Amino acid sequence: QVQLVESGGGLVKPGGSLRLSCAASGFTFSDYYMSWIRQAPGKGLEWVSYISSSGSTIYYADSVKGRFTISRDNAKNSLYLQMNSLRAEDTAVYYCARDTGLQYGMDVWGQGTTVTVSS
Amino acid sequence: QSVLTQPPSVSGAPGQRVTISCTGSSSNIGAGYDVHWYQQLPGTAPKLLIYGNSNRPSGVPDRFSGSKSGTSASLAITGLQAEDEADYYCQSYDSSLSRVFGGGTKLTVL
């Protein structure tokens, strides 16, 4: 079945780094755009980053621009989020989602991985 | 402060109809970008509920419907059921093609 599984979350000190992964299965990963979305404790959803199917087009939210890097390895059916210079306000559950574009939304979501930034 | 504005909460009794509004601007919804809606049940990941303003993915009951007009969109739920109690989010795009979400609306079934 179509599935996304995130991993790599954990506790990190302010200023530290973390790399999240998202493993895709059940569909042709290389055909789809992907996005990362996060949700701070008790808060709403915040889109973080988008990558096109080939990786040639990338967008970031202003809140993470210059600190986070999205990438993908289509041969490994995997999506990544490299997070540097982490701040307390980056504490959230991070979801990866299959992003089917402007007309179709994000139709498949992972279960999320928790990132906690604290000293 | 979310780019799209939703009411923080709505409520209704079983069987009733409720609507959730999503207000944007000329740089997102008003620019012609589609609106999508997501349902997040407690403790779970979001699920696509409505795409392309008014379309339901397979498996979503026809009690859920969406519409869009000008710089706003709405989600309507008819025949309210206890299992509909959840957080609902609208999502669209801005001129840089960044994805933007509403702040979310908590639906309480009385």
PDB file of C-alpha atoms in Angstrom:
ATOM      1  CA  GLN A   1       0.000   0.000   0.000  1.00  0.00           C
ATOM      2  CA  VAL A   2       1.007   3.606  -0.457  1.00  0.00           C
ATOM      3  CA  GLN A   3       3.061   4.606   2.568  1.00  0.00           C
ATOM      4  CA  LEU A   4       5.439   7.247   3.879  1.00  0.00           C
ATOM      5  CA  VAL A   5       7.539   6.609   6.974  1.00  0.00           C
ATOM      6  CA  GLU A   6       9.562   9.380   8.614  1.00  0.00           C
ATOM      7  CA  SER A   7      12.568   8.841  10.845  1.00  0.00           C
ATOM      8  CA  GLY A   8      15.464  10.753  12.322  1.00  0.00           C
ATOM      9  CA  GLY A   9      13.722  12.888  14.906  1.00  0.00           C
ATOM     10  CA  GLY A  10      15.053  13.362  18.392  1.00  0.00           C
ATOM     11  CA  LEU A  11      16.336  15.758  21.023  1.00  0.00           C
ATOM     12  CA  VAL A  12      18.947  18.272  19.900  1.00  0.00           C
ATOM     13  CA  LYS A  13      20.499  21.343  21.517  1.00  0.00           C
ATOM     14  CA  PRO A  14      19.916  24.836  20.103  1.00  0.00           C
ATOM     15  CA  GLY A  15      22.341  25.462  17.276  1.00  0.00           C
ATOM     16  CA  GLY A  16      22.593  21.765  16.527  1.00  0.00           C
ATOM     17  CA  SER A  17      21.734  19.762  13.435  1.00  0.00           C
ATOM     18  CA  LEU A  18      19.468  16.880  12.547  1.00  0.00           C
ATOM     19  CA  ARG A  19      18.642  15.009   9.343  1.00  0.00           C
ATOM     20  CA  LEU A  20      15.155  13.674   8.805  1.00  0.00           C
ATOM     21  CA  SER A  21      14.348  10.909   6.347  1.00  0.00           C
ATOM     22  CA  CYS A  22      11.119   9.847   4.710  1.00  0.00           C
ATOM     23  CA  ALA A  23      10.899   6.406   3.102  1.00  0.00           C
ATOM     24  CA  ALA A  24       8.287   5.993   0.388  1.00  0.00           C
ATOM     25  CA  SER A  25       6.698   2.755  -0.755  1.00  0.00           C
ATOM     26  CA  GLY A  26       3.741   1.562  -2.793  1.00  0.00           C
ATOM     27  CA  PHE A  27       4.040   4.167  -5.539  1.00  0.00           C
ATOM     28  CA  THR A  28       6.559   5.413  -8.104  1.00  0.00           C
ATOM     29  CA  PHE A  29       8.373   7.919  -5.910  1.00  0.00           C
ATOM     30  CA  SER A  30      10.237   9.565  -8.778  1.00  0.00           C
ATOM     31  CA  ASP A  31       6.941  10.652 -10.364  1.00  0.00           C
ATOM     32  CA  TYR A  32       5.833  12.804  -7.443  1.00  0.00           C
ATOM     33  CA  TYR A  33       6.600  16.126  -5.827  1.00  0.00           C
ATOM     34  CA  MET A  34       7.115  15.990  -2.056  1.00  0.00           C
ATOM     35  CA  SER A  35       6.769  18.399   0.858  1.00  0.00           C
ATOM     36  CA  TRP A  36       7.701  18.640   4.521  1.00  0.00           C
ATOM     37  CA  ILE A  37       5.146  20.091   6.929  1.00  0.00           C
ATOM     38  CA  ARG A  38       5.562  20.604  10.666  1.00  0.00           C
ATOM     39  CA  GLN A  39       3.267  21.050  13.632  1.00  0.00           C
ATOM     40  CA  ALA A  40       4.510  22.627  16.846  1.00  0.00           C
ATOM     41  CA  PRO A  41       2.996  21.277  20.075  1.00  0.00           C
ATOM     42  CA  GLY A  42      -0.635  22.364  20.314  1.00  0.00           C
ATOM     43  CA  LYS A  43      -0.346  24.461  17.151  1.00  0.00           C
ATOM     44  CA  GLY A  44      -1.473  24.270  13.538  1.00  0.00           C
ATOM     45  CA  LEU A  45       0.210  22.982  10.424  1.00  0.00           C
ATOM     46  CA  GLU A  46       3.114  24.914   8.907  1.00  0.00           C
ATOM     47  CA  TRP A  47       4.459  24.060   5.471  1.00  0.00           C
ATOM     48  CA  VAL A  48       8.287  23.862   5.542  1.00  0.00           C
ATOM     49  CA  SER A  49       9.633  22.901   2.121  1.00  0.00           C
ATOM     50  CA  TYR A  50       8.798  21.451  -1.313  1.00  0.00           C
ATOM     51  CA  ILE A  51      10.838  19.577  -3.882  1.00  0.00           C
ATOM     52  CA  SER A  52       9.867  18.667  -7.426  1.00  0.00           C
ATOM     53  CA  SER A  53       9.998  15.110  -8.711  1.00  0.00           C
ATOM     54  CA  SER A  54      13.461  15.539 -10.229  1.00  0.00           C
ATOM     55  CA  GLY A  55      14.747  17.738  -7.422  1.00  0.00           C
ATOM     56  CA  SER A  56      15.318  20.649  -9.764  1.00  0.00           C
ATOM     57  CA  THR A  57      12.758  22.964  -8.128  1.00  0.00           C
ATOM     58  CA  ILE A  58      12.821  23.646  -4.404  1.00  0.00           C
ATOM     59  CA  TYR A  59      10.899  26.070  -2.201  1.00  0.00           C
ATOM     60  CA  TYR A  60      11.284  26.915   1.486  1.00  0.00           C
ATOM     61  CA  ALA A  61       9.219  28.733   4.054  1.00  0.00           C
ATOM     62  CA  ASP A  62      10.852  31.988   5.144  1.00  0.00           C
ATOM     63  CA  SER A  63      11.140  30.622   8.687  1.00  0.00           C
ATOM     64  CA  VAL A  64      13.633  27.932   7.616  1.00  0.00           C
ATOM     65  CA  LYS A  65      15.292  29.445   4.550  1.00  0.00           C
ATOM     66  CA  GLY A  66      19.072  29.301   4.820  1.00  0.00           C
ATOM     67  CA  ARG A  67      18.972  26.748   7.655  1.00  0.00           C
ATOM     68  CA  PHE A  68      17.112  23.751   6.221  1.00  0.00           C
ATOM     69  CA  THR A  69      17.870  21.830   3.030  1.00  0.00           C
ATOM     70  CA  ILE A  70      15.445  19.477   1.315  1.00  0.00           C
ATOM     71  CA  SER A  71      16.719  16.735  -0.966  1.00  0.00           C
ATOM     72  CA  ARG A  72      15.657  13.405  -2.413  1.00  0.00           C
ATOM     73  CA  ASP A  73      17.193  10.196  -3.708  1.00  0.00           C
ATOM     74  CA  ASN A  74      14.813   8.687  -6.235  1.00  0.00           C
ATOM     75  CA  ALA A  75      16.920   5.522  -6.486  1.00  0.00           C
ATOM     76  CA  LYS A  76      16.345   4.955  -2.767  1.00  0.00           C
ATOM     77  CA  ASN A  77      12.728   6.185  -2.746  1.00  0.00           C
ATOM     78  CA  SER A  78      13.691   8.609  -0.023  1.00  0.00           C
ATOM     79  CA  LEU A  79      13.159  12.231   0.918  1.00  0.00           C
ATOM     80  CA  TYR A  80      15.385  14.134   3.333  1.00  0.00           C
ATOM     81  CA  LEU A  81      15.389  17.305   5.392  1.00  0.00           C
ATOM     82  CA  GLN A  82      18.739  18.522   6.683  1.00  0.00           C
ATOM     83  CA  MET A  83      18.118  20.911   9.550  1.00  0.00           C
ATOM     84  CA  ASN A  84      20.962  23.139  10.767  1.00  0.00           C
ATOM     85  CA  SER A  85      21.177  25.968  13.286  1.00  0.00           C
ATOM     86  CA  LEU A  86      18.151  24.600  15.062  1.00  0.00           C
ATOM     87  CA  ARG A  87      16.127  26.838  17.357  1.00  0.00           C
ATOM     88  CA  ALA A  88      13.617  26.160  20.101  1.00  0.00           C
ATOM     89  CA  GLU A  89      10.854  27.281  17.745  1.00  0.00           C
ATOM     90  CA  ASP A  90      11.722  24.429  15.370  1.00  0.00           C
ATOM     91  CA  THR A  91      10.374  21.981  17.958  1.00  0.00           C
ATOM     92  CA  ALA A  92       7.547  20.153  16.207  1.00  0.00           C
ATOM     93  CA  VAL A  93       6.277  16.964  14.678  1.00  0.00           C
ATOM     94  CA  TYR A  94       7.602  16.853  11.123  1.00  0.00           C
ATOM     95  CA  TYR A  95       5.500  15.188   8.443  1.00  0.00           C
ATOM     96  CA  CYS A  96       6.471  14.314   4.916  1.00  0.00           C
ATOM     97  CA  ALA A  97       3.677  14.347   2.374  1.00  0.00           C
ATOM     98  CA  ARG A  98       3.183  13.412  -1.261  1.00  0.00           C
ATOM     99  CA  ASP A  99       2.486  16.740  -2.927  1.00  0.00           C
ATOM    100  CA  THR A 100       0.411  16.211  -6.045  1.00  0.00           C
ATOM    101  CA  GLY A 101       0.527  19.826  -7.140  1.00  0.00           C
ATOM    102  CA  LEU A 102      -1.631  22.898  -7.270  1.00  0.00           C
ATOM    103  CA  GLN A 103      -4.869  21.164  -8.183  1.00  0.00           C
ATOM    104  CA  TYR A 104      -4.699  18.017  -6.079  1.00  0.00           C
ATOM    105  CA  GLY A 105      -3.131  18.840  -2.717  1.00  0.00           C
ATOM    106  CA  MET A 106      -1.087  16.601  -0.432  1.00  0.00           C
ATOM    107  CA  ASP A 107      -2.736  13.235  -0.686  1.00  0.00           C
ATOM    108  CA  VAL A 108      -0.494  10.940   1.340  1.00  0.00           C
ATOM    109  CA  TRP A 109       1.063  11.780   4.713  1.00  0.00           C
ATOM    110  CA  GLY A 110       3.499   9.966   6.950  1.00  0.00           C
ATOM    111  CA  GLN A 111       2.909   9.434  10.654  1.00  0.00           C
ATOM    112  CA  GLY A 112       5.417  12.119  11.615  1.00  0.00           C
ATOM    113  CA  THR A 113       8.680  12.269  13.527  1.00  0.00           C
ATOM    114  CA  THR A 114       9.226  14.470  16.588  1.00  0.00           C
ATOM    115  CA  VAL A 115      12.014  17.018  16.783  1.00  0.00           C
ATOM    116  CA  THR A 116      12.705  18.668  20.128  1.00  0.00           C
ATOM    117  CA  VAL A 117      15.195  21.515  20.353  1.00  0.00           C
ATOM    118  CA  SER A 118      16.145  22.155  23.943  1.00  0.00           C
ATOM    119  CA  SER A 119      19.217  22.629  26.097  1.00  0.00           C
TER     120      SER A 119
ATOM    121  CA  GLN B   1      -0.164  34.420  12.301  1.00  0.00           C
ATOM    122  CA  SER B   2      -1.356  32.180   9.470  1.00  0.00           C
ATOM    123  CA  VAL B   3      -1.664  33.435   5.896  1.00  0.00           C
ATOM    124  CA  LEU B   4      -5.163  31.963   5.630  1.00  0.00           C
ATOM    125  CA  THR B   5      -7.695  32.808   8.345  1.00  0.00           C
ATOM    126  CA  GLN B   6     -10.002  30.224   9.857  1.00  0.00           C
ATOM    127  CA  PRO B   7     -12.256  30.437  12.929  1.00  0.00           C
ATOM    128  CA  PRO B   8     -10.520  28.766  15.882  1.00  0.00           C
ATOM    129  CA  SER B   9     -13.552  26.647  16.683  1.00  0.00           C
ATOM    130  CA  VAL B  10     -17.000  25.638  15.520  1.00  0.00           C
ATOM    131  CA  SER B  11     -19.533  23.287  17.040  1.00  0.00           C
ATOM    132  CA  GLY B  12     -22.745  21.540  16.182  1.00  0.00           C
ATOM    133  CA  ALA B  13     -25.084  18.846  17.380  1.00  0.00           C
ATOM    134  CA  PRO B  14     -25.241  15.430  15.738  1.00  0.00           C
ATOM    135  CA  GLY B  15     -27.159  15.602  12.477  1.00  0.00           C
ATOM    136  CA  GLN B  16     -26.655  19.333  12.044  1.00  0.00           C
ATOM    137  CA  ARG B  17     -24.756  21.199   9.351  1.00  0.00           C
ATOM    138  CA  VAL B  18     -21.655  23.248  10.068  1.00  0.00           C
ATOM    139  CA  THR B  19     -19.423  25.347   7.870  1.00  0.00           C
ATOM    140  CA  ILE B  20     -15.793  26.380   8.278  1.00  0.00           C
ATOM    141  CA  SER B  21     -14.539  29.434   6.457  1.00  0.00           C
ATOM    142  CA  CYS B  22     -11.063  30.070   5.097  1.00  0.00           C
ATOM    143  CA  THR B  23     -10.230  33.647   4.173  1.00  0.00           C
ATOM    144  CA  GLY B  24      -7.215  34.589   2.113  1.00  0.00           C
ATOM    145  CA  SER B  25      -6.204  37.473  -0.095  1.00  0.00           C
ATOM    146  CA  SER B  26      -5.543  38.482  -3.678  1.00  0.00           C
ATOM    147  CA  SER B  27      -2.074  36.914  -3.447  1.00  0.00           C
ATOM    148  CA  ASN B  28      -3.288  33.414  -2.669  1.00  0.00           C
ATOM    149  CA  ILE B  29      -6.907  32.233  -2.945  1.00  0.00           C
ATOM    150  CA  GLY B  30      -7.947  35.374  -4.802  1.00  0.00           C
ATOM    151  CA  ALA B  31      -5.157  34.824  -7.341  1.00  0.00           C
ATOM    152  CA  GLY B  32      -6.994  31.732  -8.518  1.00  0.00           C
ATOM    153  CA  TYR B  33      -5.096  29.052  -6.636  1.00  0.00           C
ATOM    154  CA  ASP B  34      -7.058  26.021  -5.549  1.00  0.00           C
ATOM    155  CA  VAL B  35      -7.955  25.360  -1.938  1.00  0.00           C
ATOM    156  CA  HIS B  36      -7.588  21.982  -0.265  1.00  0.00           C
ATOM    157  CA  TRP B  37      -8.940  20.840   3.085  1.00  0.00           C
ATOM    158  CA  TYR B  38      -7.424  18.395   5.579  1.00  0.00           C
ATOM    159  CA  GLN B  39      -8.910  16.603   8.559  1.00  0.00           C
ATOM    160  CA  GLN B  40      -6.713  15.785  11.534  1.00  0.00           C
ATOM    161  CA  LEU B  41      -8.230  13.419  14.055  1.00  0.00           C
ATOM    162  CA  PRO B  42      -6.755  13.582  17.565  1.00  0.00           C
ATOM    163  CA  GLY B  43      -3.263  12.118  17.704  1.00  0.00           C
ATOM    164  CA  THR B  44      -3.071  11.305  14.007  1.00  0.00           C
ATOM    165  CA  ALA B  45      -1.549  12.715  10.831  1.00  0.00           C
ATOM    166  CA  PRO B  46      -3.624  15.005   8.616  1.00  0.00           C
ATOM    167  CA  LYS B  47      -5.723  13.443   5.878  1.00  0.00           C
ATOM    168  CA  LEU B  48      -6.744  15.042   2.579  1.00  0.00           C
ATOM    169  CA  LEU B  49     -10.482  15.700   2.765  1.00  0.00           C
ATOM    170  CA  ILE B  50     -11.228  17.997  -0.189  1.00  0.00           C
ATOM    171  CA  TYR B  51      -8.948  18.851  -3.106  1.00  0.00           C
ATOM    172  CA  GLY B  52      -9.276  21.360  -5.896  1.00  0.00           C
ATOM    173  CA  ASN B  53     -11.832  23.447  -3.978  1.00  0.00           C
ATOM    174  CA  SER B  54     -14.678  20.956  -4.155  1.00  0.00           C
ATOM    175  CA  ASN B  55     -13.506  17.442  -4.984  1.00  0.00           C
ATOM    176  CA  ARG B  56     -13.584  14.512  -2.583  1.00  0.00           C
ATOM    177  CA  PRO B  57     -10.908  11.802  -2.658  1.00  0.00           C
ATOM    178  CA  SER B  58     -12.153   8.265  -2.839  1.00  0.00           C
ATOM    179  CA  GLY B  59     -13.546   7.147   0.500  1.00  0.00           C
ATOM    180  CA  VAL B  60     -14.517  10.580   1.819  1.00  0.00           C
ATOM    181  CA  PRO B  61     -18.257  10.681   2.556  1.00  0.00           C
ATOM    182  CA  ASP B  62     -20.409  13.052   0.520  1.00  0.00           C
ATOM    183  CA  ARG B  63     -21.381  14.731   3.800  1.00  0.00           C
ATOM    184  CA  PHE B  64     -18.225  16.772   3.247  1.00  0.00           C
ATOM    185  CA  SER B  65     -18.247  19.458   0.566  1.00  0.00           C
ATOM    186  CA  GLY B  66     -16.114  22.423  -0.374  1.00  0.00           C
ATOM    187  CA  SER B  67     -16.574  25.646  -2.252  1.00  0.00           C
ATOM    188  CA  LYS B  68     -14.554  28.687  -3.210  1.00  0.00           C
ATOM    189  CA  SER B  69     -15.487  32.239  -4.109  1.00  0.00           C
ATOM    190  CA  GLY B  70     -13.238  35.223  -4.536  1.00  0.00           C
ATOM    191  CA  THR B  71     -10.663  35.309  -1.762  1.00  0.00           C
ATOM    192  CA  SER B  72     -12.431  32.761   0.450  1.00  0.00           C
ATOM    193  CA  ALA B  73     -13.327  29.111   0.634  1.00  0.00           C
ATOM    194  CA  SER B  74     -15.645  27.065   2.804  1.00  0.00           C
ATOM    195  CA  LEU B  75     -15.935  23.518   4.059  1.00  0.00           C
ATOM    196  CA  ALA B  76     -19.422  22.257   4.844  1.00  0.00           C
ATOM    197  CA  ILE B  77     -20.225  19.155   6.858  1.00  0.00           C
ATOM    198  CA  THR B  78     -23.805  17.913   6.869  1.00  0.00           C
ATOM    199  CA  GLY B  79     -25.337  15.201   9.021  1.00  0.00           C
ATOM    200  CA  LEU B  80     -22.711  15.824  11.691  1.00  0.00           C
ATOM    201  CA  GLN B  81     -21.416  12.688  13.417  1.00  0.00           C
ATOM    202  CA  ALA B  82     -19.362  12.201  16.564  1.00  0.00           C
ATOM    203  CA  GLU B  83     -16.491  10.828  14.482  1.00  0.00           C
ATOM    204  CA  ASP B  84     -16.210  14.176  12.674  1.00  0.00           C
ATOM    205  CA  GLU B  85     -14.782  15.781  15.801  1.00  0.00           C
ATOM    206  CA  ALA B  86     -11.330  16.846  14.629  1.00  0.00           C
ATOM    207  CA  ASP B  87      -9.177  19.772  13.529  1.00  0.00           C
ATOM    208  CA  TYR B  88      -9.714  21.028   9.982  1.00  0.00           C
ATOM    209  CA  TYR B  89      -7.170  22.966   7.927  1.00  0.00           C
ATOM    210  CA  CYS B  90      -7.437  24.774   4.624  1.00  0.00           C
ATOM    211  CA  GLN B  91      -4.402  25.059   2.345  1.00  0.00           C
ATOM    212  CA  SER B  92      -3.598  27.012  -0.782  1.00  0.00           C
ATOM    213  CA  TYR B  93      -0.616  28.650  -2.490  1.00  0.00           C
ATOM    214  CA  ASP B  94       0.915  32.080  -2.760  1.00  0.00           C
ATOM    215  CA  SER B  95       2.463  33.821  -5.728  1.00  0.00           C
ATOM    216  CA  SER B  96       5.861  32.211  -5.055  1.00  0.00           C
ATOM    217  CA  LEU B  97       4.140  28.790  -5.089  1.00  0.00           C
ATOM    218  CA  SER B  98       4.840  28.335  -1.397  1.00  0.00           C
ATOM    219  CA  ARG B  99       2.162  26.269   0.273  1.00  0.00           C
ATOM    220  CA  VAL B 100       0.133  28.166   2.875  1.00  0.00           C
ATOM    221  CA  PHE B 101      -2.137  26.789   5.572  1.00  0.00           C
ATOM    222  CA  GLY B 102      -4.938  28.207   7.626  1.00  0.00           C
ATOM    223  CA  GLY B 103      -4.563  28.250  11.386  1.00  0.00           C
ATOM    224  CA  GLY B 104      -6.966  25.354  11.798  1.00  0.00           C
ATOM    225  CA  THR B 105     -10.482  24.992  13.165  1.00  0.00           C
ATOM    226  CA  LYS B 106     -11.439  22.657  15.992  1.00  0.00           C
ATOM    227  CA  LEU B 107     -14.820  21.051  15.376  1.00  0.00           C
ATOM    228  CA  THR B 108     -16.701  19.954  18.477  1.00  0.00           C
ATOM    229  CA  VAL B 109     -19.710  17.681  18.147  1.00  0.00           C
ATOM    230  CA  LEU B 110     -22.004  18.538  21.037  1.00  0.00           C
TER     231      LEU B 110
END
